[in-house]
CSV table of C-alpha atoms and ligand atoms in Angstrom, one decimal:
chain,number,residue,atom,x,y,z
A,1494,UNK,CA,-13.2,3.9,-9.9
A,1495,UNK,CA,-15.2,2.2,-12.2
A,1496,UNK,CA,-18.8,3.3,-12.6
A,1497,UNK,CA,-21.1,0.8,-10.5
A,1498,UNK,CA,-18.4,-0.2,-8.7
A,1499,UNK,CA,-18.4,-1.0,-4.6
A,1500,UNK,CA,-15.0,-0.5,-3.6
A,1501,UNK,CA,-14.3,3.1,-3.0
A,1502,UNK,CA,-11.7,4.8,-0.9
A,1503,UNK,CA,-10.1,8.0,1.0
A,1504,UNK,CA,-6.3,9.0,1.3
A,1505,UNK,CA,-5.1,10.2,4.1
A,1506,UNK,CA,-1.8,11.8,3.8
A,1507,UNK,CA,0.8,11.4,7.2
A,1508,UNK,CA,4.1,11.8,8.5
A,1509,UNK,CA,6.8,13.8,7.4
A,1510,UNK,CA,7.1,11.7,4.3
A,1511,UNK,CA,3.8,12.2,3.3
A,1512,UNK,CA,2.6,8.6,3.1
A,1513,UNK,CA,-0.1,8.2,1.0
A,1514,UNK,CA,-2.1,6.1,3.5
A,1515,UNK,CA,-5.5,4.4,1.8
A,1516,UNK,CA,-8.8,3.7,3.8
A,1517,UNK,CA,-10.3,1.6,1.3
A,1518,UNK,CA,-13.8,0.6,1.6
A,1519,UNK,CA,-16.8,-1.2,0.7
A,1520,UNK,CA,-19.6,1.7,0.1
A,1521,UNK,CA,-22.7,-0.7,0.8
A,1522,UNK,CA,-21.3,-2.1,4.4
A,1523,UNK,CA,-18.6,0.6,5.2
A,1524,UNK,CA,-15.9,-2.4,6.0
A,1525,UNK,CA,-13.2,-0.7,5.8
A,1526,UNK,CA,-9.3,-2.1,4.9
A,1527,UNK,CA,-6.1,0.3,6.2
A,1528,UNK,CA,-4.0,0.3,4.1
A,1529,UNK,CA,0.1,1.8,5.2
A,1530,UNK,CA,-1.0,3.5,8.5
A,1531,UNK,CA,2.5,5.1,8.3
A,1532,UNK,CA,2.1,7.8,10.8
A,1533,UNK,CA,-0.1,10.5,12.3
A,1534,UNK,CA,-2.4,7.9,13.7
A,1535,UNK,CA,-5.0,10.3,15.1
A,1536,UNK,CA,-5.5,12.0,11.6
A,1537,UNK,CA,-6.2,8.6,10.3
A,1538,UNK,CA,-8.5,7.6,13.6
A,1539,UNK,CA,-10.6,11.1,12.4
A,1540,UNK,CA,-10.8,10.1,8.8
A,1541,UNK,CA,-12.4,6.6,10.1
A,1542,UNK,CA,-14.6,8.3,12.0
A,1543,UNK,CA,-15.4,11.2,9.3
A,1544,UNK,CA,-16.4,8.8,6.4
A,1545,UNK,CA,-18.4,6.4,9.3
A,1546,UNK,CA,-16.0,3.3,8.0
A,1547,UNK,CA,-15.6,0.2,10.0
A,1548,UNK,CA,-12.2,-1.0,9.8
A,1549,UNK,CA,-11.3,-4.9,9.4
A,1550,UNK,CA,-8.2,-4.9,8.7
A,1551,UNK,CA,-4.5,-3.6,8.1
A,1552,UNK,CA,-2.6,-4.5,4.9
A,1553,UNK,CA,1.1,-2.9,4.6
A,1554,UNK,CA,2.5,-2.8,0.9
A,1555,UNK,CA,5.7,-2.8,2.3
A,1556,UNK,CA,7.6,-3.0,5.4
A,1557,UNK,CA,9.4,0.5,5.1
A,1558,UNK,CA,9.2,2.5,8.3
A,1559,UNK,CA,7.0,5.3,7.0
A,1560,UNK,CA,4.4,2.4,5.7
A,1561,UNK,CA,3.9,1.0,9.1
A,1562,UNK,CA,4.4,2.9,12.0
A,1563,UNK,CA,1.1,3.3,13.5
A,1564,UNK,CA,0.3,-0.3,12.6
A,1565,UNK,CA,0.0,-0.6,16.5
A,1566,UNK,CA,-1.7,2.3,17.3
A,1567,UNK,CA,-4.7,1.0,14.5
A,1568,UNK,CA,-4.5,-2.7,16.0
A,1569,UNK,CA,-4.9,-1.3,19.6
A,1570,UNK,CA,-8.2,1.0,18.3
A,1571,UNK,CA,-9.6,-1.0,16.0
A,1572,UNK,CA,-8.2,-4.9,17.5
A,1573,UNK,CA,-8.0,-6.2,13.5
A,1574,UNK,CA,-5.8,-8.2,12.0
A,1575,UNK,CA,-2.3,-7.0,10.0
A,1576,UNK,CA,-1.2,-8.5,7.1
A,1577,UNK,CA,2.1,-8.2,5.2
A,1578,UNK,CA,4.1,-10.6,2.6
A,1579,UNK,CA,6.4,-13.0,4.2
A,1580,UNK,CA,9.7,-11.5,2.7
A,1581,UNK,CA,9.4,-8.2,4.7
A,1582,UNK,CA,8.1,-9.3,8.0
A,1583,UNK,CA,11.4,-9.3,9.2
A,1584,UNK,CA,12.1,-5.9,8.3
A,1585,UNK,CA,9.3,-5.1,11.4
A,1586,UNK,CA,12.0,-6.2,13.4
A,1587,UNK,CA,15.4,-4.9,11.8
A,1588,UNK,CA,17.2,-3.0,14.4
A,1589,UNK,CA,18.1,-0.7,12.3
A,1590,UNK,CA,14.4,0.1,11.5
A,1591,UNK,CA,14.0,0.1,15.1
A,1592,UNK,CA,16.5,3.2,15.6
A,1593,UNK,CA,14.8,5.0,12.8
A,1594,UNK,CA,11.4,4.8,14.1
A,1595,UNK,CA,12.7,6.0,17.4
A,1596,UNK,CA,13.6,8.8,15.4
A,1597,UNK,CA,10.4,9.7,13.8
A,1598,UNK,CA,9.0,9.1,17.1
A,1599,UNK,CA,6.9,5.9,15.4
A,1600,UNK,CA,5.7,3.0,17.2
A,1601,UNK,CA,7.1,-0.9,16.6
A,1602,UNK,CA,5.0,-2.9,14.5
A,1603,UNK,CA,3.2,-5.8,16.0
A,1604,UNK,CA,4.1,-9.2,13.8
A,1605,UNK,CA,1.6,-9.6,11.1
A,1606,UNK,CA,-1.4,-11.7,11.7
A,1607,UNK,CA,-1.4,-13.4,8.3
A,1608,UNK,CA,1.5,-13.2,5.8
A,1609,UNK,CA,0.5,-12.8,2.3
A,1610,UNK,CA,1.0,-14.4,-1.2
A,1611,UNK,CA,1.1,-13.8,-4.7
A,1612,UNK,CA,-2.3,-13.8,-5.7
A,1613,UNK,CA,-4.1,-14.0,-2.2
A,1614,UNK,CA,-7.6,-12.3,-2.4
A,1615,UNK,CA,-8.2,-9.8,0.4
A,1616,UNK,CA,-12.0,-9.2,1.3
A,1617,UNK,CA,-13.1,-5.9,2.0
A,1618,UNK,CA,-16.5,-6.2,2.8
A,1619,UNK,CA,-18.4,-7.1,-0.5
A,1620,UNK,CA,-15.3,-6.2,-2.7
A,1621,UNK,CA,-12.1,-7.8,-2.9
A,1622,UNK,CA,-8.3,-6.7,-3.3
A,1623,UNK,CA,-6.1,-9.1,-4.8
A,1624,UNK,CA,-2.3,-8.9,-3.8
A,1625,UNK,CA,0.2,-8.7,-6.3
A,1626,UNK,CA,3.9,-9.9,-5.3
A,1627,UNK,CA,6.1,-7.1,-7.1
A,1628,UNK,CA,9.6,-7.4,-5.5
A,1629,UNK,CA,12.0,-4.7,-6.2
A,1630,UNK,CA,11.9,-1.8,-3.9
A,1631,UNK,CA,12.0,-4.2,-1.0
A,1632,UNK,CA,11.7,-8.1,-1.8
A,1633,UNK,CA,8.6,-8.3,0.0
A,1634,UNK,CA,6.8,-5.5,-1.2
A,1635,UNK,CA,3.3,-6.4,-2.9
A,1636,UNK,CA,0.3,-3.8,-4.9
A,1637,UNK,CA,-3.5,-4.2,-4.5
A,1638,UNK,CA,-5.6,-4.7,-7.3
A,1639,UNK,CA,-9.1,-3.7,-7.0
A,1640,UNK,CA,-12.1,-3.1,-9.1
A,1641,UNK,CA,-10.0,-0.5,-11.7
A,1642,UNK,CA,-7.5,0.6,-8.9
A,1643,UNK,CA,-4.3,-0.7,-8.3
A,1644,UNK,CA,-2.4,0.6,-4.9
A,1645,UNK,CA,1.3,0.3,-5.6
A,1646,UNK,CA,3.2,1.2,-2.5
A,1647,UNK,CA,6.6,2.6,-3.1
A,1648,UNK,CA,6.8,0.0,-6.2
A,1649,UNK,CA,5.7,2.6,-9.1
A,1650,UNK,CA,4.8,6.5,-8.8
A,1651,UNK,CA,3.9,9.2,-11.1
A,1652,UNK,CA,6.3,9.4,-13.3
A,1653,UNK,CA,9.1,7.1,-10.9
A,1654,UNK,CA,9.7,4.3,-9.3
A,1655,UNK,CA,10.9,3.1,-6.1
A,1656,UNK,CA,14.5,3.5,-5.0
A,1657,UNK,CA,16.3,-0.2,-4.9
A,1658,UNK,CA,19.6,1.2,-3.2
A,1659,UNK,CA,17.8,0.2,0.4
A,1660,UNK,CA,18.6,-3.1,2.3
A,1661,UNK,CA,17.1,-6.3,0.1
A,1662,UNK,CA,16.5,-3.6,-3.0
A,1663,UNK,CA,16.5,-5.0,-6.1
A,1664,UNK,CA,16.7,-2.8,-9.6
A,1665,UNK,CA,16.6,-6.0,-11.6
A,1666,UNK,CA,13.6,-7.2,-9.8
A,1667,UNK,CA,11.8,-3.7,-9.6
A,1668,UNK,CA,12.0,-3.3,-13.4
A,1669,UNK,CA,10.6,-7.2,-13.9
A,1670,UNK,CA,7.8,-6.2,-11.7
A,1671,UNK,CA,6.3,-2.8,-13.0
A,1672,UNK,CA,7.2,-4.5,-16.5
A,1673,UNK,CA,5.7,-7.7,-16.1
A,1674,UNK,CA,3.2,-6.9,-13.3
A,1675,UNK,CA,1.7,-3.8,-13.6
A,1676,UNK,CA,2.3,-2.1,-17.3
A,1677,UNK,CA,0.5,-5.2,-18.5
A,1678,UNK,CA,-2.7,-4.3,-16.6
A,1679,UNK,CA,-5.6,-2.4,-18.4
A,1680,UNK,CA,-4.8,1.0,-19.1
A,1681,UNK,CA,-7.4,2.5,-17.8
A,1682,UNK,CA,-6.4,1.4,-13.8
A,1683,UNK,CA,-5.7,3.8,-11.9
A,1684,UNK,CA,-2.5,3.9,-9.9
A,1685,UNK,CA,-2.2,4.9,-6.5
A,1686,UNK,CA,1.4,5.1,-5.1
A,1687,UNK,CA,2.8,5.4,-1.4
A,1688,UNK,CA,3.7,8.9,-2.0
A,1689,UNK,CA,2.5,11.4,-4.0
A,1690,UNK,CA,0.0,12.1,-7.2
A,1691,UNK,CA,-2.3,9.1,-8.7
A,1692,UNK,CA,-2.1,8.3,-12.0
A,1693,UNK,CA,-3.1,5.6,-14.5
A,1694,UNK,CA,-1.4,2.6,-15.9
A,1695,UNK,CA,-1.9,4.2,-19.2
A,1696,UNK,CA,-0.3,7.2,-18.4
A,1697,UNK,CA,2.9,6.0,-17.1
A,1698,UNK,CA,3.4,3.4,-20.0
A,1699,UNK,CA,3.2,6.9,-22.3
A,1700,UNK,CA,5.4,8.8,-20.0
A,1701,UNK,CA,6.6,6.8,-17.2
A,1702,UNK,CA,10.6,8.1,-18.0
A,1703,UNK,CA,12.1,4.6,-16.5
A,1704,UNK,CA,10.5,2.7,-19.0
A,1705,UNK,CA,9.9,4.6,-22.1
B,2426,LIG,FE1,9.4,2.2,1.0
């Protein structure tokens, strides 16, 4: 986080696929944005409460089961608004995503409140995310740029990227986005995936082994 800067933020880790899911919030009003409530919703009700945030809304990076199913539980709690990109709202209602989250034991996702856009800027309290349309892993998957943090879902990891071989996956897509997307922002951001260790833009442009 860049020195100075408001925007600040907590990961909680849930569900069996240990879904990096991202309070991120505004440290001079505590409004606080949710960002892939995958699972475990009480753990991420605590972590709200722990760091005294006030959430004010839920973004979804993607509509992948283990990104969104306690999207309901956090609308019931907190009665904000979700937001998702238009090309994977109907995944919330694939039946086939309905019989896997009956499996995990995860909850249906309400529709999204507001579908996003390329370029849309999301206010969190005195700071701002701006959403960046990077199709690939799933055509409606997006990434969060905020002041020298970039949150890209299941689009880029340490050292990976997201698998294409799922429903509306796209390798030809995925490779256009991280290239023309997200290796071109400042070296210095730092990347936090859906799953697993941060990193920086930097860093996976030296090492990343899809793209070196
Ligand atoms: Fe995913």
């Amino acid at each position: 986080m860049s020195p100075g800067s408001r925007m600040k933020y907590e990961i909680v880790v849930v569900g069996a696929l240990e879904t990096n899911c991202y309070l991120v919030y505004c440290e001079e009003c505590r409004a606080c944005a949710i960002v892939d409530p995958g699972a475990e919703p009480g753990k991420i009700v605590r972590a709200v409460a722990e760091f005294e945030l006030k959430p004010a809304l839920i973004l979804n990076t993607h509509g992948h089961v283990d990104h969104i199913g306690a999207n309901r539980d956090m609308k019931d709690k907190y009665g904000v608004p979700l937001y998702l990109h238009a090309a994977d709202a109907a995944l919330l209602e694939d039946p086939g995503h309905l019989a896997i989250n009956l499996l995990l034991g995860a909850q249906d996702s309400p529709p999204p409140d507001r579908l996003l856009v390329d370029g849309d800027e999301i206010t969190v309290g005195r700071s701002s995310l701006r959403v960046i349309h990077t199709p690939g892993h799933t055509p409606g998957s997006v990434g969060f740029l905020g002041e020298g943090v970039y949150f890209s879902g299941d689009t880029l990891f340490r050292d990976g990227v997201g698998r294409t071989d799922l429903p509306g996956g796209s390798w030809r897509d995925l490779e256009r986005s991280i290239r023309e997307r997200i290796l071109i922002l400042p070296g210095e951001t730092v990347v936090l995936p859906g799953h697993g260790p941060r990193t920086t833009v930097e860093q996976e442009n030296l090492s990343n082994p899809f793209f070196t």
